[in-house]
Amino acid sequence: MFFVDTIEVAGLGNRSYLAGGEREAVVVDPPRDVDRVIAAAARRGVRIAHVVETHVHNDYVTGGPELARLTGAAYLVPAGARVSFERTPVRDGDSAVVDADAGLALRAVATPGHTPHHTSYVLEEGGAAVAVFTGGSLLIGTVGRPDLVEPRLTEGLARAQHASAHRLAAELPDETAVLPTHGFGSFCSAGRAEGGATTIGKEKSANEALTRDVDTFVADLLAGLDEVPAYYAHMGPANAAGPAPVDLTPPAVADADEIAARLAAGEWVVDLRNRVAFAEGHVAGSFNFEAEGQLATYLAWLVPWGRPVTLLAESAGQLAAAQRELVRVGVDRPAAAATGEPSAWVREDEPLAAFRRATFADLADLADLSGRHPGDGLVVLDVRRSSERAGGFIEGSVHIPVHALHGRLGEIPAGEVWVHCAGGMRAAIAASLLDAAGRQVVAVDDAFTAAEQAGLTVRTA
């Protein structure tokens, strides 16, 4: 008998896996906070004998080297990956015993496309395939994006993705479980994945790489590629060098004077509370990245790389969870932190800042009552990605994606700014950036689908 346990890394839209028998196990694409993986193995009562990587990751810092060091496991990395640490190089067709008593083995299958060296691993029980760990190759309904390595390689890698998907489909039984690392909200996915479980047979009828000819597939894939988070540029080199162990001990405590001093020095002070609480009262100049949102993705995307970050949290638990998320993307140690109420984060007699929240119906009412319209004395700022805006936008609105906003604040016309996204979280980030810059701002905390229902003119061209 075998087991496969999924280790969710929800904030990044990824999964890692622990798989094995009664005595020994393998870990696939581990997150950097390896204590979660070790705890999962302890619950199973198994020894981690192998740690494997499907590729050098571009969207998170791996825990592979540290996990292998702590457990004494063999560390398997595709032979074509250029890395500067000791590992066991893996080539197409190589096999490793996972648990001899259970008849479990892992077979490497070269599946280039997401990266040139990408490798999938087939879990075999008694020589029969039962699951395949596909990393960034075959995802649920889509594939991993091919444009994260080098622009000149993108089209060739897209064609390789098509071929790799077809190889897996041809070589594996229909009932083989497909277990990808990406595709659950990750920006490494070339398309939106639907559902949480799949098989080779299901993918044959539903996956775009297996239902389209190569030229159509490649053309559609390249046309649909979205923006790449800026922090990705730092992940590959960190993983190739071999990441350092993490330090999740509590950061130094900052009082009101230190928070003010850090803001004055141009450092980032990040408030982790929910957007409702932040809008009602916050330290002037601080930015709002909700702990419950995609904290790691958006903070790492927006912050100037290496800039000191001070975290403000409502509780020690919220702070600890945020630290854990951030180390996964290389934001290793907060410069300082504070917990509690925002009134304790400002100096005596220093007021808290605040701004309004509203809905699209409120925006429509304002236009009706004042006679002002978006683009005509009323600034409506759309901070969604370009691919989202292509599906519909408010007539007269200004478009600056949230990840570019910090460097383009000067492009926003004068006046009160009503900022929106698709649901409210990114609008809250943008509103905090605008508020810190001294702009009068209203955060539209509403689903974009409500805009047209409210009577606003939504256009597609």
PDB file of C-alpha atoms in Angstrom, residues 32-172:
ATOM      1  CA  ARG A  32      11.017  26.447   2.254  1.00  0.00           C
ATOM      2  CA  ASP A  33       9.389  26.046   5.675  1.00  0.00           C
ATOM      3  CA  VAL A  34      10.323  22.378   5.908  1.00  0.00           C
ATOM      4  CA  ASP A  35       9.044  21.905   9.460  1.00  0.00           C
ATOM      5  CA  ARG A  36       5.588  21.338   7.944  1.00  0.00           C
ATOM      6  CA  VAL A  37       6.955  18.498   5.823  1.00  0.00           C
ATOM      7  CA  ILE A  38       8.846  16.933   8.718  1.00  0.00           C
ATOM      8  CA  ALA A  39       5.689  17.071  10.830  1.00  0.00           C
ATOM      9  CA  ALA A  40       3.695  15.371   8.058  1.00  0.00           C
ATOM     10  CA  ALA A  41       6.262  12.569   7.885  1.00  0.00           C
ATOM     11  CA  ALA A  42       6.194  12.197  11.663  1.00  0.00           C
ATOM     12  CA  ARG A  43       2.423  11.806  11.595  1.00  0.00           C
ATOM     13  CA  ARG A  44       2.837   9.008   9.068  1.00  0.00           C
ATOM     14  CA  GLY A  45       5.700   7.451  10.998  1.00  0.00           C
ATOM     15  CA  VAL A  46       7.916   7.345   7.909  1.00  0.00           C
ATOM     16  CA  ARG A  47      11.501   8.303   7.190  1.00  0.00           C
ATOM     17  CA  ILE A  48      12.090  10.794   4.392  1.00  0.00           C
ATOM     18  CA  ALA A  49      14.538   8.887   2.189  1.00  0.00           C
ATOM     19  CA  HIS A  50      14.408  11.085  -0.921  1.00  0.00           C
ATOM     20  CA  VAL A  51      13.760  14.738  -1.673  1.00  0.00           C
ATOM     21  CA  VAL A  52      13.178  15.536  -5.345  1.00  0.00           C
ATOM     22  CA  GLU A  53      12.772  18.683  -7.413  1.00  0.00           C
ATOM     23  CA  THR A  54      10.896  18.743 -10.700  1.00  0.00           C
ATOM     24  CA  HIS A  55      12.769  21.910 -11.698  1.00  0.00           C
ATOM     25  CA  VAL A  56      14.579  24.966 -10.376  1.00  0.00           C
ATOM     26  CA  HIS A  57      11.607  26.998  -9.221  1.00  0.00           C
ATOM     27  CA  ASN A  58      10.886  30.552 -10.305  1.00  0.00           C
ATOM     28  CA  ASP A  59       8.006  31.343  -7.942  1.00  0.00           C
ATOM     29  CA  TYR A  60       9.242  30.283  -4.512  1.00  0.00           C
ATOM     30  CA  VAL A  61      12.377  29.443  -2.569  1.00  0.00           C
ATOM     31  CA  THR A  62      12.756  25.694  -2.210  1.00  0.00           C
ATOM     32  CA  GLY A  63      13.270  23.885   1.062  1.00  0.00           C
ATOM     33  CA  GLY A  64      14.979  21.000  -0.704  1.00  0.00           C
ATOM     34  CA  PRO A  65      18.590  21.498   0.425  1.00  0.00           C
ATOM     35  CA  GLU A  66      17.582  22.118   4.033  1.00  0.00           C
ATOM     36  CA  LEU A  67      15.158  19.198   4.149  1.00  0.00           C
ATOM     37  CA  ALA A  68      17.758  16.840   2.705  1.00  0.00           C
ATOM     38  CA  ARG A  69      20.345  18.077   5.217  1.00  0.00           C
ATOM     39  CA  LEU A  70      18.033  17.666   8.206  1.00  0.00           C
ATOM     40  CA  THR A  71      16.773  14.217   7.249  1.00  0.00           C
ATOM     41  CA  GLY A  72      19.829  12.736   5.549  1.00  0.00           C
ATOM     42  CA  ALA A  73      17.702  12.100   2.453  1.00  0.00           C
ATOM     43  CA  ALA A  74      19.132  11.808  -1.031  1.00  0.00           C
ATOM     44  CA  TYR A  75      18.515  15.066  -2.892  1.00  0.00           C
ATOM     45  CA  LEU A  76      17.483  14.453  -6.512  1.00  0.00           C
ATOM     46  CA  VAL A  77      17.616  17.364  -8.970  1.00  0.00           C
ATOM     47  CA  PRO A  78      17.362  17.243 -12.792  1.00  0.00           C
ATOM     48  CA  ALA A  79      20.842  16.823 -14.245  1.00  0.00           C
ATOM     49  CA  GLY A  80      20.302  19.693 -16.683  1.00  0.00           C
ATOM     50  CA  ALA A  81      19.680  22.222 -13.907  1.00  0.00           C
ATOM     51  CA  ARG A  82      22.674  24.479 -13.347  1.00  0.00           C
ATOM     52  CA  VAL A  83      23.093  24.516  -9.566  1.00  0.00           C
ATOM     53  CA  SER A  84      26.056  25.152  -7.286  1.00  0.00           C
ATOM     54  CA  PHE A  85      25.364  22.634  -4.511  1.00  0.00           C
ATOM     55  CA  GLU A  86      25.810  18.905  -4.039  1.00  0.00           C
ATOM     56  CA  ARG A  87      22.916  16.808  -5.293  1.00  0.00           C
ATOM     57  CA  THR A  88      22.141  13.571  -7.081  1.00  0.00           C
ATOM     58  CA  PRO A  89      21.639  14.463 -10.770  1.00  0.00           C
ATOM     59  CA  VAL A  90      18.588  12.816 -12.329  1.00  0.00           C
ATOM     60  CA  ARG A  91      18.240  11.894 -15.997  1.00  0.00           C
ATOM     61  CA  ASP A  92      15.396  10.593 -18.100  1.00  0.00           C
ATOM     62  CA  GLY A  93      14.617   6.987 -17.143  1.00  0.00           C
ATOM     63  CA  ASP A  94      16.503   7.028 -13.835  1.00  0.00           C
ATOM     64  CA  SER A  95      14.750   5.191 -11.016  1.00  0.00           C
ATOM     65  CA  ALA A  96      14.959   5.375  -7.215  1.00  0.00           C
ATOM     66  CA  VAL A  97      13.472   3.012  -4.633  1.00  0.00           C
ATOM     67  CA  VAL A  98      11.052   4.873  -2.368  1.00  0.00           C
ATOM     68  CA  ASP A  99      10.013   2.013  -0.053  1.00  0.00           C
ATOM     69  CA  ALA A 100      11.307  -1.468  -0.902  1.00  0.00           C
ATOM     70  CA  ASP A 101       8.867  -3.287   1.388  1.00  0.00           C
ATOM     71  CA  ALA A 102       5.932  -1.557  -0.329  1.00  0.00           C
ATOM     72  CA  GLY A 103       7.356  -2.116  -3.811  1.00  0.00           C
ATOM     73  CA  LEU A 104       7.421   1.629  -4.429  1.00  0.00           C
ATOM     74  CA  ALA A 105       9.812   3.311  -6.851  1.00  0.00           C
ATOM     75  CA  LEU A 106      10.105   6.690  -8.527  1.00  0.00           C
ATOM     76  CA  ARG A 107      10.938   6.900 -12.246  1.00  0.00           C
ATOM     77  CA  ALA A 108      12.147  10.127 -13.853  1.00  0.00           C
ATOM     78  CA  VAL A 109      10.566  11.282 -17.116  1.00  0.00           C
ATOM     79  CA  ALA A 110      12.083  14.253 -18.948  1.00  0.00           C
ATOM     80  CA  THR A 111       9.268  16.757 -19.565  1.00  0.00           C
ATOM     81  CA  PRO A 112      10.883  19.989 -20.783  1.00  0.00           C
ATOM     82  CA  GLY A 113       8.693  23.011 -21.387  1.00  0.00           C
ATOM     83  CA  HIS A 114       8.222  24.910 -18.140  1.00  0.00           C
ATOM     84  CA  THR A 115      12.022  24.908 -18.001  1.00  0.00           C
ATOM     85  CA  PRO A 116      14.488  23.165 -20.334  1.00  0.00           C
ATOM     86  CA  HIS A 117      15.465  20.686 -17.605  1.00  0.00           C
ATOM     87  CA  HIS A 118      11.993  20.003 -16.196  1.00  0.00           C
ATOM     88  CA  THR A 119      11.484  16.428 -15.007  1.00  0.00           C
ATOM     89  CA  SER A 120       8.330  14.607 -13.899  1.00  0.00           C
ATOM     90  CA  TYR A 121       8.396  11.603 -11.577  1.00  0.00           C
ATOM     91  CA  VAL A 122       6.195   8.534 -11.951  1.00  0.00           C
ATOM     92  CA  LEU A 123       5.347   6.759  -8.699  1.00  0.00           C
ATOM     93  CA  GLU A 124       5.251   3.023  -9.401  1.00  0.00           C
ATOM     94  CA  GLU A 125       3.868   0.290  -7.179  1.00  0.00           C
ATOM     95  CA  GLY A 126       5.087  -3.162  -8.148  1.00  0.00           C
ATOM     96  CA  GLY A 127       6.221  -1.712 -11.471  1.00  0.00           C
ATOM     97  CA  ALA A 128       2.814  -0.203 -12.315  1.00  0.00           C
ATOM     98  CA  ALA A 129       2.291   3.554 -12.507  1.00  0.00           C
ATOM     99  CA  VAL A 130      -0.111   4.855  -9.859  1.00  0.00           C
ATOM    100  CA  ALA A 131       0.660   8.577  -9.865  1.00  0.00           C
ATOM    101  CA  VAL A 132       2.834  11.122 -11.632  1.00  0.00           C
ATOM    102  CA  PHE A 133       4.279  14.241 -10.032  1.00  0.00           C
ATOM    103  CA  THR A 134       4.204  16.700 -12.908  1.00  0.00           C
ATOM    104  CA  GLY A 135       5.558  19.887 -11.297  1.00  0.00           C
ATOM    105  CA  GLY A 136       5.075  22.625 -13.880  1.00  0.00           C
ATOM    106  CA  SER A 137       4.487  20.346 -16.849  1.00  0.00           C
ATOM    107  CA  LEU A 138       0.986  18.844 -17.132  1.00  0.00           C
ATOM    108  CA  LEU A 139      -1.361  20.788 -14.836  1.00  0.00           C
ATOM    109  CA  ILE A 140      -5.112  20.496 -14.370  1.00  0.00           C
ATOM    110  CA  GLY A 141      -6.536  21.600 -17.722  1.00  0.00           C
ATOM    111  CA  THR A 142      -3.450  23.554 -18.675  1.00  0.00           C
ATOM    112  CA  VAL A 143       0.372  23.562 -18.442  1.00  0.00           C
ATOM    113  CA  GLY A 144       3.076  25.559 -16.733  1.00  0.00           C
ATOM    114  CA  ARG A 145       4.018  28.756 -18.509  1.00  0.00           C
ATOM    115  CA  PRO A 146       7.094  28.573 -20.764  1.00  0.00           C
ATOM    116  CA  ASP A 147       8.252  32.193 -20.547  1.00  0.00           C
ATOM    117  CA  LEU A 148      10.034  32.311 -17.196  1.00  0.00           C
ATOM    118  CA  VAL A 149      13.529  31.269 -18.296  1.00  0.00           C
ATOM    119  CA  GLU A 150      14.597  33.438 -21.257  1.00  0.00           C
ATOM    120  CA  PRO A 151      12.457  35.250 -23.858  1.00  0.00           C
ATOM    121  CA  ARG A 152      14.303  33.679 -26.789  1.00  0.00           C
ATOM    122  CA  LEU A 153      13.424  30.216 -25.492  1.00  0.00           C
ATOM    123  CA  THR A 154       9.721  30.823 -24.954  1.00  0.00           C
ATOM    124  CA  GLU A 155       8.268  29.525 -28.219  1.00  0.00           C
ATOM    125  CA  GLY A 156      10.526  26.491 -28.236  1.00  0.00           C
ATOM    126  CA  LEU A 157       9.599  25.689 -24.655  1.00  0.00           C
ATOM    127  CA  ALA A 158       5.906  26.083 -25.478  1.00  0.00           C
ATOM    128  CA  ARG A 159       6.307  23.451 -28.192  1.00  0.00           C
ATOM    129  CA  ALA A 160       8.204  21.276 -25.746  1.00  0.00           C
ATOM    130  CA  GLN A 161       5.298  21.584 -23.278  1.00  0.00           C
ATOM    131  CA  HIS A 162       2.960  20.191 -25.921  1.00  0.00           C
ATOM    132  CA  ALA A 163       5.310  17.280 -26.636  1.00  0.00           C
ATOM    133  CA  SER A 164       5.876  16.553 -22.954  1.00  0.00           C
ATOM    134  CA  ALA A 165       2.153  16.464 -22.235  1.00  0.00           C
ATOM    135  CA  HIS A 166       1.652  14.043 -25.106  1.00  0.00           C
ATOM    136  CA  ARG A 167       4.498  11.858 -23.870  1.00  0.00           C
ATOM    137  CA  LEU A 168       2.924  11.532 -20.429  1.00  0.00           C
ATOM    138  CA  ALA A 169      -0.488  10.826 -21.955  1.00  0.00           C
ATOM    139  CA  ALA A 170       0.934   8.145 -24.240  1.00  0.00           C
ATOM    140  CA  GLU A 171       3.127   6.379 -21.692  1.00  0.00           C
ATOM    141  CA  LEU A 172       0.889   6.344 -18.606  1.00  0.00           C
TER     142      LEU A 172
END
